[in-house]
PDB file of C-alpha atoms in Angstrom:
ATOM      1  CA  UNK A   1       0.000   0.000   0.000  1.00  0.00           C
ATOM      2  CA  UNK A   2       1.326   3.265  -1.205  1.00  0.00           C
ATOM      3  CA  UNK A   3       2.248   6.429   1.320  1.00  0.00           C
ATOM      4  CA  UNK A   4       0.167   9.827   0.938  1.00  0.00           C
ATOM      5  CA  UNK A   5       1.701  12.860   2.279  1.00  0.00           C
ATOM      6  CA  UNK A   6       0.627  13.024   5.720  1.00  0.00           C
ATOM      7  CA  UNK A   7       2.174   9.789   6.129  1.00  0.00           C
ATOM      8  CA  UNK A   8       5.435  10.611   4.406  1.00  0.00           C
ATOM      9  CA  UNK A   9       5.110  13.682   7.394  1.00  0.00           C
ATOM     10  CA  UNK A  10       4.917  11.461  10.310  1.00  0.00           C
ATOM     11  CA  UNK A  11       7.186   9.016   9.337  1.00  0.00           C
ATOM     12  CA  UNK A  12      10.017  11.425   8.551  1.00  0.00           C
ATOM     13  CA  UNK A  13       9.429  13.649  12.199  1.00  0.00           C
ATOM     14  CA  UNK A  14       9.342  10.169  13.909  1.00  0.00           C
ATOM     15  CA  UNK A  15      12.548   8.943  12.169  1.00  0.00           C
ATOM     16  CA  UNK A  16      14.500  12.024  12.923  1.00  0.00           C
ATOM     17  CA  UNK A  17      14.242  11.122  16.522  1.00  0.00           C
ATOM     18  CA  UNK A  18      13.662  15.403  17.782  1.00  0.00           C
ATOM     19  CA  UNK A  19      11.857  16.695  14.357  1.00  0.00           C
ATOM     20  CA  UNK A  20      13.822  19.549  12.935  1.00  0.00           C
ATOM     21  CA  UNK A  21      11.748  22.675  11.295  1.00  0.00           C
ATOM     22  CA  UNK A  22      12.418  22.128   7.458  1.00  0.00           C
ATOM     23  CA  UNK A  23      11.288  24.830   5.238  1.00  0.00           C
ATOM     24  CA  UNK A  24      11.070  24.848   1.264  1.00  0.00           C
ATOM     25  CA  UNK A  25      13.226  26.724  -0.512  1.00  0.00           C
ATOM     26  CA  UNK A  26      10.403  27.871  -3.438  1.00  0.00           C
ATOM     27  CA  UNK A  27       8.111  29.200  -0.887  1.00  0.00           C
ATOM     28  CA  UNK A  28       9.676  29.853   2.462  1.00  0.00           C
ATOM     29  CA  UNK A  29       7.196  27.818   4.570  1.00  0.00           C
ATOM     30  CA  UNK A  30       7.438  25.093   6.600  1.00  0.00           C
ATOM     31  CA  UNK A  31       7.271  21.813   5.254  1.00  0.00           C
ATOM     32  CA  UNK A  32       7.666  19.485   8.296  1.00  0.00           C
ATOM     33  CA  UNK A  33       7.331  20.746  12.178  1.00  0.00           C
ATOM     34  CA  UNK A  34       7.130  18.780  15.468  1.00  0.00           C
ATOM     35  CA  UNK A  35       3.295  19.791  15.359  1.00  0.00           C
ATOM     36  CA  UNK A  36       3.048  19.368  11.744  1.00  0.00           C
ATOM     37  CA  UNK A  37      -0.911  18.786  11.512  1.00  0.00           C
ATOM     38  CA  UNK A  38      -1.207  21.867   8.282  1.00  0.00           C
ATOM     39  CA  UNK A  39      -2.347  20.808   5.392  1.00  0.00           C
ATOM     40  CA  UNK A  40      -0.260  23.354   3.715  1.00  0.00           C
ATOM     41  CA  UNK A  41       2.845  21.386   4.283  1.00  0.00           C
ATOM     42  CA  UNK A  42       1.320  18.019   3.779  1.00  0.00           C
ATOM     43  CA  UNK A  43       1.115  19.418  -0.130  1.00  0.00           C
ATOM     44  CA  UNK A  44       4.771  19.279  -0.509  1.00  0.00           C
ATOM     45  CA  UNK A  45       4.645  15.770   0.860  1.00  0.00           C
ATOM     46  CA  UNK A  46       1.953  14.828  -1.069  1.00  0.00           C
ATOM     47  CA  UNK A  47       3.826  15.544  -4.364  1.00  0.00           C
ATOM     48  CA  UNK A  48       7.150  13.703  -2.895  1.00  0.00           C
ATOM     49  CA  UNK A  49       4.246  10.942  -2.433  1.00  0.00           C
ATOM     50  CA  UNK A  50       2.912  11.119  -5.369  1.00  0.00           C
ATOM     51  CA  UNK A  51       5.998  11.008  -7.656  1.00  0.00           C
ATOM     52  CA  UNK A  52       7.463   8.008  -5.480  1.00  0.00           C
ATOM     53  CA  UNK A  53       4.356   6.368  -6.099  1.00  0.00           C
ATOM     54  CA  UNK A  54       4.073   5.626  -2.774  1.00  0.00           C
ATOM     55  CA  UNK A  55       7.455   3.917  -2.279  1.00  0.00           C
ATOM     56  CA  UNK A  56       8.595   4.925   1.017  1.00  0.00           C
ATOM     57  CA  UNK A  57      12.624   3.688   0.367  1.00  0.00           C
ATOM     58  CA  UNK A  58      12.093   6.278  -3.119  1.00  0.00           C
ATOM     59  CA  UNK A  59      10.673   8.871  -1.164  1.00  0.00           C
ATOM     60  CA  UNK A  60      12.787   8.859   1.612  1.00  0.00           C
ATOM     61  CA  UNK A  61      16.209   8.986  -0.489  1.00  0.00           C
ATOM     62  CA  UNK A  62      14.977  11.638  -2.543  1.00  0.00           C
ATOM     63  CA  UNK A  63      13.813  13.693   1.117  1.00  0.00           C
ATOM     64  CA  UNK A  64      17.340  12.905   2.255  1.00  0.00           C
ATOM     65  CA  UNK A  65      18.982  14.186  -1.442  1.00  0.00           C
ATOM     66  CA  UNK A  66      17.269  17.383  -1.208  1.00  0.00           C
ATOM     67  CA  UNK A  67      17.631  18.377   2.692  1.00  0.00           C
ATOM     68  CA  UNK A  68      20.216  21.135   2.931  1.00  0.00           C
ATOM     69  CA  UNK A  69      21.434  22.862   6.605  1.00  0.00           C
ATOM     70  CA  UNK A  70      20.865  26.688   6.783  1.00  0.00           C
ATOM     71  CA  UNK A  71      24.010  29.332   5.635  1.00  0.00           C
ATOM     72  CA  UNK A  72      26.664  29.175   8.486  1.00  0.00           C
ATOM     73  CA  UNK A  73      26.777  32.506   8.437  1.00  0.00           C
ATOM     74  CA  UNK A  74      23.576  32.298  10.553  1.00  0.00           C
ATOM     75  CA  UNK A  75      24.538  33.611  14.146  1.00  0.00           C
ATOM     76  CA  UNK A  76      20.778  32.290  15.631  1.00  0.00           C
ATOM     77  CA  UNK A  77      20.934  29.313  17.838  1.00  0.00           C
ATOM     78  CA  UNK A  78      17.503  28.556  16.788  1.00  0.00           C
ATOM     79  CA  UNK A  79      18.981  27.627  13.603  1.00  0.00           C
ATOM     80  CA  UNK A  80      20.688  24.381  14.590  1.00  0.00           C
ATOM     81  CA  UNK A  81      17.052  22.685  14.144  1.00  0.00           C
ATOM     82  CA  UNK A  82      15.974  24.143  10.977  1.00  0.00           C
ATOM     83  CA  UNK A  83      16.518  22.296   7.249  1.00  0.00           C
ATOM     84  CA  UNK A  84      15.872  23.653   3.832  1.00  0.00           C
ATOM     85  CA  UNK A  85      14.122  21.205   0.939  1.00  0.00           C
ATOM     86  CA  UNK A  86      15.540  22.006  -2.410  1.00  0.00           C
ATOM     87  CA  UNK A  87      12.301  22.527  -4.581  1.00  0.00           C
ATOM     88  CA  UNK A  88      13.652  20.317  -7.420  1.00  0.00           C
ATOM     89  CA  UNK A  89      16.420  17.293  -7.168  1.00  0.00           C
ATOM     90  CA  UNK A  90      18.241  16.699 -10.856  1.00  0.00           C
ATOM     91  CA  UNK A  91      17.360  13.095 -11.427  1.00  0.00           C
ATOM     92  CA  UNK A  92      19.274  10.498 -13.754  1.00  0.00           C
ATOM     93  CA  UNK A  93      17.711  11.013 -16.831  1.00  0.00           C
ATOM     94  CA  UNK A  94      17.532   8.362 -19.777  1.00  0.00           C
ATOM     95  CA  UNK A  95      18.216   9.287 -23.433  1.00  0.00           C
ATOM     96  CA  UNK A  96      15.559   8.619 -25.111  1.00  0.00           C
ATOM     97  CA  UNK A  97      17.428   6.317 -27.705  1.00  0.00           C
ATOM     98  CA  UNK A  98      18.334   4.012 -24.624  1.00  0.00           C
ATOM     99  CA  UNK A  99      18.841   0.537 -26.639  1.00  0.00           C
ATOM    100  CA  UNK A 100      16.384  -2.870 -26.122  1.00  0.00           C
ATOM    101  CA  UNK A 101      19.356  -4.524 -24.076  1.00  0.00           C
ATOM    102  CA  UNK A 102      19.778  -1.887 -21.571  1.00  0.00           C
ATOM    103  CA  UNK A 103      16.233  -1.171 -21.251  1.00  0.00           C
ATOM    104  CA  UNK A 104      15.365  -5.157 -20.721  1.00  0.00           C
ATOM    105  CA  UNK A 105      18.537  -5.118 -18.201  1.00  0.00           C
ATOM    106  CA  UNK A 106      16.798  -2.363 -16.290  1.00  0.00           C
ATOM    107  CA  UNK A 107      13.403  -4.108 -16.624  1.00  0.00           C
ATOM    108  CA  UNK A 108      15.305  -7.364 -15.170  1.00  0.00           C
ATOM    109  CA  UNK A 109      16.978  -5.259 -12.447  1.00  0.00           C
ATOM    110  CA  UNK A 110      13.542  -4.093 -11.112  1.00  0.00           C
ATOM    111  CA  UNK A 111      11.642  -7.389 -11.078  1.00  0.00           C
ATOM    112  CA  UNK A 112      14.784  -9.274  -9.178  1.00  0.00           C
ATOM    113  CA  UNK A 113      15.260  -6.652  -6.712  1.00  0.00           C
ATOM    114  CA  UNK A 114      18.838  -5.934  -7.765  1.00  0.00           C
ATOM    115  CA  UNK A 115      21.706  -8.896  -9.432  1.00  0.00           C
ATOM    116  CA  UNK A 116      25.009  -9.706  -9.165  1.00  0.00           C
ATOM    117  CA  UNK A 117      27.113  -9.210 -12.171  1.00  0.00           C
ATOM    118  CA  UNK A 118      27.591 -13.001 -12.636  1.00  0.00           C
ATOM    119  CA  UNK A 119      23.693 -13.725 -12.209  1.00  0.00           C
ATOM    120  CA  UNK A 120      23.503 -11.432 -15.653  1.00  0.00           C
ATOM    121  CA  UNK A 121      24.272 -14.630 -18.197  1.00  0.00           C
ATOM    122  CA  UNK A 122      21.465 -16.450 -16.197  1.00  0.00           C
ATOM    123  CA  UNK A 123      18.713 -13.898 -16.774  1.00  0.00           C
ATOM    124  CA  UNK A 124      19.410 -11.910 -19.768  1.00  0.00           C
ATOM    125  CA  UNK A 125      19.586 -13.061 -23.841  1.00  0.00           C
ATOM    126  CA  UNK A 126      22.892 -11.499 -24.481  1.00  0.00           C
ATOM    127  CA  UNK A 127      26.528 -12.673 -23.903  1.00  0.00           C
ATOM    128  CA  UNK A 128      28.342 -11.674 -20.990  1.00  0.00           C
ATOM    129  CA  UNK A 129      30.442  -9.098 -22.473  1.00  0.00           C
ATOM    130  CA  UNK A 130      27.167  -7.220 -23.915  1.00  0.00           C
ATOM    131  CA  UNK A 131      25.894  -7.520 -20.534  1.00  0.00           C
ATOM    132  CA  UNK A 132      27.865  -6.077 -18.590  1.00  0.00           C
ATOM    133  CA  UNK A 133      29.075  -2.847 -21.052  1.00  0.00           C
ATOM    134  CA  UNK A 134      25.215  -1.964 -20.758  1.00  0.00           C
ATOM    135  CA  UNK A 135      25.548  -2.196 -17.280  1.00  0.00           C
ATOM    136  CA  UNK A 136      28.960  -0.244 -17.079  1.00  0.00           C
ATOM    137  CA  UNK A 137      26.881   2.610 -19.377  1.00  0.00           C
ATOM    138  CA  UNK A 138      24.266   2.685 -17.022  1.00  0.00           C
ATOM    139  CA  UNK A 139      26.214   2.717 -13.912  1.00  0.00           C
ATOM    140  CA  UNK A 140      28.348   5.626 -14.901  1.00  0.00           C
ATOM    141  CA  UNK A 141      25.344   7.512 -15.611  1.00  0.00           C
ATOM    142  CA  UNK A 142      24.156   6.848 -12.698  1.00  0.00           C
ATOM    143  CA  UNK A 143      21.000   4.640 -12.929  1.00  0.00           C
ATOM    144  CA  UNK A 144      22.213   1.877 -11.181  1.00  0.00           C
ATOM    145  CA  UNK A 145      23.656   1.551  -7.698  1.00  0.00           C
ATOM    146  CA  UNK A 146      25.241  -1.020  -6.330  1.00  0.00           C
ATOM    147  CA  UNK A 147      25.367  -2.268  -2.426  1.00  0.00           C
ATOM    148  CA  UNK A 148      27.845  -5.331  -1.478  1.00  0.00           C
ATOM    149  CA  UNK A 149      28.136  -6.584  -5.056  1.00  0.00           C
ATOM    150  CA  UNK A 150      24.863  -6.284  -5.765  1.00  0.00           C
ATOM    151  CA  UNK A 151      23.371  -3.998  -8.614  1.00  0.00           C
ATOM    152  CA  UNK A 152      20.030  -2.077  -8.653  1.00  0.00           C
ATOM    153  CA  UNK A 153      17.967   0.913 -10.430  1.00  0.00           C
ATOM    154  CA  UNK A 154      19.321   3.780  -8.247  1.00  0.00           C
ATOM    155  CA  UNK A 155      16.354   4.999  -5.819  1.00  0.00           C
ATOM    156  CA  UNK A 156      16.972   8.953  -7.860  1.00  0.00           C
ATOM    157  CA  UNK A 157      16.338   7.084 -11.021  1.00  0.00           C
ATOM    158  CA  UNK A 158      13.435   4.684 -10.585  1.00  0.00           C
ATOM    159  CA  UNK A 159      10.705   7.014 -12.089  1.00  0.00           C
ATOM    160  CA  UNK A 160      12.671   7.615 -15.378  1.00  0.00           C
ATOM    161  CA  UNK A 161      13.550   4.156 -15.149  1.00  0.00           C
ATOM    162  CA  UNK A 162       9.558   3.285 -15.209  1.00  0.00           C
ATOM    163  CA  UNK A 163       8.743   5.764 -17.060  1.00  0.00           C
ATOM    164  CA  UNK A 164      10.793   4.725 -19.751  1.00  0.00           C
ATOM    165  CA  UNK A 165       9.544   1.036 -19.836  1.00  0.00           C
ATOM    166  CA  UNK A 166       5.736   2.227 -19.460  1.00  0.00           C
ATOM    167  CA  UNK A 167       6.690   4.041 -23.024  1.00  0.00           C
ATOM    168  CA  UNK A 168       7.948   0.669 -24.620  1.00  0.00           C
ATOM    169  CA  UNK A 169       4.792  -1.186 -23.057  1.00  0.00           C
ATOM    170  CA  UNK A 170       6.950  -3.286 -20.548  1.00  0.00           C
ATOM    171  CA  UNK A 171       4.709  -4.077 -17.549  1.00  0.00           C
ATOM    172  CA  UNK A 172       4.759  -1.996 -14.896  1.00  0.00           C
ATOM    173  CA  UNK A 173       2.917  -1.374 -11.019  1.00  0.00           C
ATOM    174  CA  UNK A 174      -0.324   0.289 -11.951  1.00  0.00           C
ATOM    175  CA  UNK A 175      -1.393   3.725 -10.821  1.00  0.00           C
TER     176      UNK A 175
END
C-alpha cells in the first residue's frame, strides 16, 4: 500500500528522533514541524508521495537528497534545528534512444530486486560481455547503484527508469 503525504510527514518527524523545522526553498514555509498537523505542508509531501508512487525507500532517499542545513553565516541558535528542501532534485535522466538490451537489463533489475554481475548470463539473452558494457553505461550515468556486489535501479532514477519502460509497453505497477 502506497504512502500519501501526511504519512510521508509522520514518518520522517518520527525517524528524525527530535523533528527539525524544514522549510522549502520555493516558498519559504514550513514543510515538516514537530506539530506538523497543516495541510499546507502536507502538499509538498503529497507531491514527494505522489511522484514516489508511494514507495517509502524512493521517497525517503529523494527527502534525504534534497535536505540542505541553513548558511553558516547564521549567528541564531535557533537555527541548529531548521533544514531547507531544495524545490527540485536533478534526477538520472535516460536518453531517449536508450537501446532494447539496456532497457530489458533495467526491466530485469527491477523485477529481481537488484543482481550480481555473474547472475547477468542467467537472466538476460545477451553474452556476458554485452551484458555487462550496458551495465557499465548505465552505472556511470548513474541509474544503477550497487550495495555489497549487488546492482540495482538507483532509488533517484526509478521514475525515469519506469517511465521509460511504461513508453515501450513493458509491464509496470499500476497507478
Amino acid at each position: 500500500q502506497g504512502l500519501e503525504g501526511e504519512q510521508l510527514a509522520h514518518y520522517f518527524s518520527q525517524a528524525a528522533g527530535e523533528c527539525p523545522t524544514v522549510y522549502s526553498t520555493r516558498t519559504g514555509k514550513s514543510i515538516l514541524t514537530s506539530d506538523s498537523d497543516q495541510k499546507e505542508a502536507y502538499k509538498e509531501l503529497q507531491r514527494l508521495a505522489a511522484h514516489c508512487r508511494g514507495h517509502l525507500g524512493i521517497a525517503w532517499h529523494y527527502w534525504r537528497e534534497r535536505l540542505r542545513e541553513p548558511a553558516e553565516d547564521s549567528d541564531d541558535s535557533d537555527t541548529s534545528q531548521e533544514l531547507w528542501l531544495l524545490d527540485a532534485l536533478a534526477e538520472a535522466e535516460l536518453p531517449t534512444d536508450t537501446g532494447d538490451l539496456a532497457t530489458l537489463l533495467l526491466h530485469t533489475l527491477l523485477i529481481h530486486g537488484g543482481l550480481e554481475d555473474h547472475a547477468l548470463k542467467h537472466v538476460l539473452p545477451f553474452s556476458d560481455h554485452e551484458s555487462l558494457n550496458a551495465r557499465f553505461a548505465l552505472a556511470r550515468r548513474g541509474m544503477l547503484s550497487s550495495q555489497q556486489g549487488r546492482w540495482q535501479v538507483a532509488p533517484l532514477s526509478y521514475a525515469s527508469v519506469r517511465q521509460l519502460l511504461e513508453s515501450r509497453n513493458y509491464l509496470v505497477d499500476p497507478l
